Amino acid sequence: MTRSTAIIGFFLLALRASGGPYAPAAGQAGSTAIAHDDPGLIAWGSSVGQVVRGPFDISDPESPLASFGNPNPAVLGPADGFNPSTGEPLTDPNRVVSLGDGGALTVLFDQPIFNGPSWDFAVFENAFNNTFLELAFVEVFDGGTWARFPTNSLTQTAIQIDQASGINNGIDPTEIDGFAGKYRAGFGTPFDLSALAGTPGFNLDHIVAVRVIDVVGSLDPTYARKDSAGRTINDPWPTPFATGGFDLDAIGAFHVVPEPQAALTLLAGILGLALRRPRL
Ligand SMILES: [Ca+2]
Ligand SMILES: [Ca+2]
Ligand SMILES: [Ca+2]
């Protein structure tokens, strides 16, 4: 970074010091952060679906793929990607999985998540502070269709957020909404399925899988990812190491269909398939 871009960055930051319209960091008034031990979290991811690792650096055709973490067991069960006494993230391959640029990971739930009052599930990343955040899109699957939660990124796009910059290396959580990774390790970002109401034919009460997809934070239009309003998303980039990209710790649910009902739903599905007559 040149001196002049650093100075411009400083003024941009100063201009934005008042922050954006969305919920602030964990522990601040109005935050939506979900503590890892929130008693409302009654179920956690039960198995791993598709895993697609992204490269260390999407702009480098020779780039290896991110490789850190063993999806099973790292992303299953309760959030554990941090030291509960200090809040520090734990770099342990059995606790978190790194996705790399644009990588994706699907977590399956034995008992489908449904759209209950307020938040329905929360995604846990392992950020080491409130502003060095790595973001992911979140999609849910109702057994037939995928739907993506709407996103908003108001982060400045004049200067690339990167690992090295001392002046402009963060995301203000009040400027982002609808992404996983909004909160530091030990705190989940909550999602309310009501945000997807109106998606044609989509069943908000039968979510069997949740997929997180790393946001490639590059400002280069060749690689840049966009929010729901078409704005480029600024996010730490490049992150050229085995642990690059979004790091998934866990996904916990607030509302899941109780076991017997889940079994009945499954049975009904099997019967439905068995009774379905071939179309002539
Ligand atoms: Ca809900
Ligand atoms: Ca990323
Ligand atoms: Ca974990």
Short mmCIF file of C-alpha atoms and ligand atoms in Angstrom, two decimals:
data_model
loop_
_atom_site.label_atom_id
_atom_site.label_comp_id
_atom_site.label_asym_id
_atom_site.label_seq_id
_atom_site.Cartn_x
_atom_site.Cartn_y
_atom_site.Cartn_z
CA MET A 1 0.00 0.00 0.00
CA THR A 2 1.33 3.47 -0.88
CA ARG A 3 1.36 6.30 1.61
CA SER A 4 -1.40 8.12 -0.29
CA THR A 5 -3.74 5.11 -0.37
CA ALA A 6 -3.09 4.65 3.35
CA ILE A 7 -4.08 8.27 3.98
CA ILE A 8 -7.21 7.91 1.82
CA GLY A 9 -8.03 4.74 3.74
CA PHE A 10 -7.68 6.54 7.02
CA PHE A 11 -10.13 9.26 5.97
CA LEU A 12 -12.58 6.73 4.60
CA LEU A 13 -12.47 4.95 7.94
CA ALA A 14 -12.88 8.22 9.82
CA LEU A 15 -15.90 9.11 7.66
CA ARG A 16 -17.47 5.76 8.47
CA ALA A 17 -16.64 5.80 12.16
CA SER A 18 -20.30 6.10 13.06
CA GLY A 19 -20.88 2.64 11.60
CA GLY A 20 -23.68 1.07 9.63
CA PRO A 21 -27.29 0.09 10.32
CA TYR A 22 -26.81 -3.57 11.24
CA ALA A 23 -26.26 -5.33 14.57
CA PRO A 24 -22.90 -4.68 16.31
CA ALA A 25 -20.23 -7.04 17.66
CA ALA A 26 -20.85 -9.66 20.34
CA GLY A 27 -21.28 -8.11 23.76
CA GLN A 28 -22.50 -4.73 22.45
CA ALA A 29 -26.05 -3.47 22.88
CA GLY A 30 -28.24 -4.67 20.03
CA SER A 31 -25.88 -7.46 18.96
CA THR A 32 -27.54 -10.59 17.57
CA ALA A 33 -24.51 -12.77 18.37
CA ILE A 34 -25.46 -16.21 19.70
CA ALA A 35 -23.25 -17.57 22.50
CA HIS A 36 -21.98 -21.11 21.88
CA ASP A 37 -23.75 -22.28 25.05
CA ASP A 38 -27.08 -20.55 24.33
CA PRO A 39 -29.66 -22.92 25.87
CA GLY A 40 -31.96 -22.37 22.89
CA LEU A 41 -29.58 -24.31 20.62
CA ILE A 42 -31.15 -27.76 20.76
CA ALA A 43 -29.53 -29.55 17.82
CA TRP A 44 -26.25 -29.43 15.92
CA GLY A 45 -25.12 -30.59 12.50
CA SER A 46 -25.27 -34.37 12.41
CA SER A 47 -23.40 -35.31 9.23
CA VAL A 48 -21.29 -33.79 6.49
CA GLY A 49 -22.63 -33.43 2.96
CA GLN A 50 -20.69 -32.14 -0.04
CA VAL A 51 -17.32 -30.50 0.64
CA VAL A 52 -15.76 -28.38 -2.12
CA ARG A 53 -12.43 -26.86 -1.14
CA GLY A 54 -11.49 -23.57 -2.79
CA PRO A 55 -7.95 -22.54 -3.73
CA PHE A 56 -5.55 -20.64 -1.44
CA ASP A 57 -5.68 -17.83 -4.03
CA ILE A 58 -8.28 -17.88 -6.80
CA SER A 59 -6.17 -15.51 -8.93
CA ASP A 60 -3.29 -18.01 -9.08
CA PRO A 61 -3.96 -20.86 -11.51
CA GLU A 62 -1.26 -22.93 -9.76
CA SER A 63 -2.78 -22.44 -6.33
CA PRO A 64 -3.23 -25.51 -4.15
CA LEU A 65 -6.59 -26.00 -2.45
CA ALA A 66 -7.22 -25.06 1.17
CA SER A 67 -6.82 -28.27 3.14
CA PHE A 68 -7.04 -27.52 6.83
CA GLY A 69 -9.53 -29.45 8.96
CA ASN A 70 -11.30 -32.81 8.95
CA PRO A 71 -14.97 -32.07 8.14
CA ASN A 72 -16.00 -35.04 10.25
CA PRO A 73 -15.84 -34.35 13.16
CA ALA A 74 -14.77 -30.69 12.91
CA VAL A 75 -18.08 -29.12 11.78
CA LEU A 76 -20.41 -31.54 13.61
CA GLY A 77 -21.76 -31.21 17.13
CA PRO A 78 -21.52 -28.13 19.35
CA ALA A 79 -19.25 -25.17 18.56
CA ASP A 80 -15.76 -25.93 19.89
CA GLY A 81 -13.36 -23.92 17.72
CA PHE A 82 -12.19 -21.75 20.60
CA ASN A 83 -10.89 -21.90 24.15
CA PRO A 84 -13.97 -21.38 26.34
CA SER A 85 -11.97 -19.68 29.10
CA THR A 86 -10.18 -17.14 26.90
CA GLY A 87 -12.37 -16.98 23.78
CA GLU A 88 -9.23 -17.46 21.63
CA PRO A 89 -9.75 -19.50 18.46
CA LEU A 90 -8.24 -22.99 18.46
CA THR A 91 -6.44 -24.04 15.29
CA ASP A 92 -7.30 -27.71 15.59
CA PRO A 93 -8.13 -29.78 12.47
CA ASN A 94 -10.83 -31.62 14.38
CA ARG A 95 -12.58 -28.39 15.40
CA VAL A 96 -12.67 -26.18 12.27
CA VAL A 97 -12.53 -26.60 8.49
CA SER A 98 -11.06 -23.98 6.13
CA LEU A 99 -12.87 -23.54 2.83
CA GLY A 100 -10.40 -21.52 0.71
CA ASP A 101 -11.52 -18.99 -1.90
CA GLY A 102 -15.12 -19.74 -2.87
CA GLY A 103 -15.12 -23.16 -1.17
CA ALA A 104 -18.36 -24.66 0.13
CA LEU A 105 -19.41 -27.15 2.77
CA THR A 106 -22.84 -28.68 3.40
CA VAL A 107 -23.94 -29.77 6.88
CA LEU A 108 -26.91 -32.14 7.19
CA PHE A 109 -29.43 -32.30 10.04
CA ASP A 110 -31.07 -35.58 11.11
CA GLN A 111 -34.09 -33.62 12.35
CA PRO A 112 -35.21 -30.96 9.86
CA ILE A 113 -35.01 -27.32 10.97
CA PHE A 114 -38.28 -25.42 10.78
CA ASN A 115 -39.23 -21.74 10.77
CA GLY A 116 -40.13 -21.07 14.39
CA PRO A 117 -40.33 -17.72 16.17
CA SER A 118 -37.26 -15.53 15.54
CA TRP A 119 -33.89 -17.21 14.80
CA ASP A 120 -33.89 -20.78 13.51
CA PHE A 121 -30.17 -21.64 13.37
CA ALA A 122 -26.73 -20.10 13.88
CA VAL A 123 -23.40 -20.54 12.06
CA PHE A 124 -20.12 -20.39 14.03
CA GLU A 125 -16.80 -19.25 12.52
CA ASN A 126 -13.49 -18.84 14.38
CA ALA A 127 -12.59 -15.13 13.96
CA PHE A 128 -10.00 -14.01 16.53
CA ASN A 129 -11.51 -10.56 17.04
CA ASN A 130 -14.58 -8.47 16.24
CA THR A 131 -13.36 -7.00 12.95
CA PHE A 132 -11.01 -9.44 11.23
CA LEU A 133 -13.97 -11.34 9.82
CA GLU A 134 -14.16 -13.90 7.04
CA LEU A 135 -17.59 -14.13 5.49
CA ALA A 136 -19.70 -16.81 3.84
CA PHE A 137 -23.00 -16.95 2.00
CA VAL A 138 -25.55 -19.23 3.64
CA GLU A 139 -27.96 -21.45 1.72
CA VAL A 140 -30.57 -23.92 2.95
CA PHE A 141 -32.07 -27.00 1.31
CA ASP A 142 -35.68 -28.16 1.80
CA GLY A 143 -35.12 -31.53 0.14
CA GLY A 144 -35.79 -30.20 -3.35
CA THR A 145 -34.54 -26.63 -3.68
CA TRP A 146 -31.68 -24.50 -2.39
CA ALA A 147 -32.35 -20.94 -1.24
CA ARG A 148 -29.74 -18.30 -0.33
CA PHE A 149 -30.19 -15.80 2.49
CA PRO A 150 -30.16 -12.19 1.29
CA THR A 151 -26.95 -10.30 2.08
CA ASN A 152 -25.89 -6.70 2.52
CA SER A 153 -22.31 -5.44 2.50
CA LEU A 154 -21.76 -1.72 3.07
CA THR A 155 -18.01 -2.14 3.70
CA GLN A 156 -15.91 0.35 1.72
CA THR A 157 -14.59 -0.99 -1.57
CA ALA A 158 -11.79 1.54 -2.16
CA ILE A 159 -9.07 -0.47 -0.43
CA GLN A 160 -8.68 -4.23 -0.33
CA ILE A 161 -8.93 -5.67 3.17
CA ASP A 162 -5.87 -7.87 3.57
CA GLN A 163 -3.81 -9.69 6.14
CA ALA A 164 -0.99 -7.15 6.25
CA SER A 165 -2.59 -3.73 6.32
CA GLY A 166 -2.35 -2.12 9.71
CA ILE A 167 -4.72 0.70 8.88
CA ASN A 168 -7.61 -0.90 7.13
CA ASN A 169 -7.73 -4.54 8.00
CA GLY A 170 -11.22 -5.03 9.25
CA ILE A 171 -14.93 -5.28 8.65
CA ASP A 172 -17.31 -3.32 10.85
CA PRO A 173 -20.05 -5.80 11.81
CA THR A 174 -22.60 -2.97 11.67
CA GLU A 175 -21.94 -2.76 7.92
CA ILE A 176 -22.70 -6.38 7.05
CA ASP A 177 -25.86 -8.46 7.26
CA GLY A 178 -26.96 -11.90 6.14
CA PHE A 179 -23.46 -13.42 6.03
CA ALA A 180 -22.07 -16.15 8.27
CA GLY A 181 -18.86 -15.02 9.97
CA LYS A 182 -20.22 -11.73 11.37
CA TYR A 183 -19.08 -12.57 14.90
CA ARG A 184 -15.86 -13.67 16.62
CA ALA A 185 -15.07 -17.24 17.70
CA GLY A 186 -17.53 -18.67 20.19
CA PHE A 187 -20.42 -16.55 18.88
CA GLY A 188 -22.72 -17.66 16.09
CA THR A 189 -24.43 -15.58 13.43
CA PRO A 190 -28.17 -16.29 13.58
CA PHE A 191 -30.51 -16.83 10.62
CA ASP A 192 -34.29 -16.56 10.52
CA LEU A 193 -35.91 -18.63 7.77
CA SER A 194 -38.63 -15.96 7.55
CA ALA A 195 -36.09 -14.03 5.45
CA LEU A 196 -36.80 -16.58 2.71
CA ALA A 197 -40.58 -16.32 2.87
CA GLY A 198 -41.87 -15.74 -0.62
CA THR A 199 -39.31 -18.01 -2.28
CA PRO A 200 -41.64 -19.83 -4.72
CA GLY A 201 -42.35 -23.41 -3.69
CA PHE A 202 -39.79 -23.38 -0.89
CA ASN A 203 -40.67 -25.22 2.35
CA LEU A 204 -39.39 -23.14 5.27
CA ASP A 205 -40.36 -25.88 7.72
CA HIS A 206 -38.28 -28.71 6.31
CA ILE A 207 -34.64 -27.65 6.14
CA VAL A 208 -32.46 -30.75 5.95
CA ALA A 209 -29.15 -29.12 4.99
CA VAL A 210 -27.29 -25.85 5.42
CA ARG A 211 -24.47 -24.87 3.04
CA VAL A 212 -21.84 -22.19 3.67
CA ILE A 213 -19.96 -20.75 0.69
CA ASP A 214 -16.82 -18.67 1.21
CA VAL A 215 -17.08 -15.08 -0.03
CA VAL A 216 -14.08 -14.34 -2.26
CA GLY A 217 -13.23 -10.93 -0.83
CA SER A 218 -11.22 -9.70 -3.80
CA LEU A 219 -12.14 -6.26 -5.19
CA ASP A 220 -10.83 -7.33 -8.61
CA PRO A 221 -13.98 -7.56 -10.77
CA THR A 222 -12.71 -10.86 -12.21
CA TYR A 223 -13.09 -12.55 -8.83
CA ALA A 224 -15.29 -10.25 -6.76
CA ARG A 225 -18.47 -11.57 -5.15
CA LYS A 226 -21.61 -9.44 -4.86
CA ASP A 227 -24.24 -8.97 -2.19
CA SER A 228 -27.98 -9.13 -2.93
CA ALA A 229 -27.95 -5.50 -4.07
CA GLY A 230 -25.07 -6.11 -6.50
CA ARG A 231 -22.43 -4.43 -4.32
CA THR A 232 -18.90 -5.84 -4.29
CA ILE A 233 -18.07 -7.49 -0.96
CA ASN A 234 -14.74 -6.52 0.64
CA ASP A 235 -13.39 -9.33 2.81
CA PRO A 236 -9.82 -10.39 3.74
CA TRP A 237 -8.01 -11.38 0.53
CA PRO A 238 -5.78 -12.97 -0.47
CA THR A 239 -5.53 -15.58 2.28
CA PRO A 240 -2.96 -17.86 0.59
CA PHE A 241 -2.53 -20.66 3.09
CA ALA A 242 -3.98 -24.06 3.96
CA THR A 243 -6.23 -22.31 6.50
CA GLY A 244 -7.42 -19.66 4.00
CA GLY A 245 -11.03 -18.61 3.54
CA PHE A 246 -14.05 -19.06 5.76
CA ASP A 247 -13.43 -21.42 8.69
CA LEU A 248 -16.51 -23.38 9.71
CA ASP A 249 -16.74 -24.47 13.35
CA ALA A 250 -20.38 -25.58 13.78
CA ILE A 251 -24.04 -24.99 12.91
CA GLY A 252 -26.59 -25.11 15.70
CA ALA A 253 -30.39 -25.08 15.42
CA PHE A 254 -33.08 -23.49 17.59
CA HIS A 255 -36.07 -25.23 16.00
CA VAL A 256 -36.00 -28.81 14.80
CA VAL A 257 -38.85 -31.18 14.06
CA PRO A 258 -39.12 -33.60 17.04
CA GLU A 259 -37.83 -37.14 16.46
CA PRO A 260 -41.14 -39.05 16.12
CA GLN A 261 -42.51 -36.46 13.73
CA ALA A 262 -39.27 -36.56 11.73
CA ALA A 263 -39.60 -40.35 11.48
CA LEU A 264 -43.23 -40.00 10.34
CA THR A 265 -42.25 -37.40 7.75
CA LEU A 266 -39.59 -39.77 6.44
CA LEU A 267 -42.06 -42.65 6.39
CA ALA A 268 -44.62 -40.53 4.57
CA GLY A 269 -41.93 -39.59 2.03
CA ILE A 270 -41.00 -43.24 1.44
CA LEU A 271 -44.66 -44.23 1.11
CA GLY A 272 -45.24 -41.32 -1.23
CA LEU A 273 -42.40 -42.50 -3.44
CA ALA A 274 -43.61 -46.09 -3.33
CA LEU A 275 -47.17 -45.09 -4.25
CA ARG A 276 -46.19 -42.65 -6.96
CA ARG A 277 -47.28 -44.04 -10.29
CA PRO A 278 -45.07 -43.57 -13.28
CA ARG A 279 -46.37 -40.84 -15.58
CA LEU A 280 -47.66 -42.05 -18.87
CA CA B 1 -37.80 -18.14 12.31
CA CA B 2 -13.03 -15.42 1.78
CA CA B 3 -16.26 -27.46 15.51
#
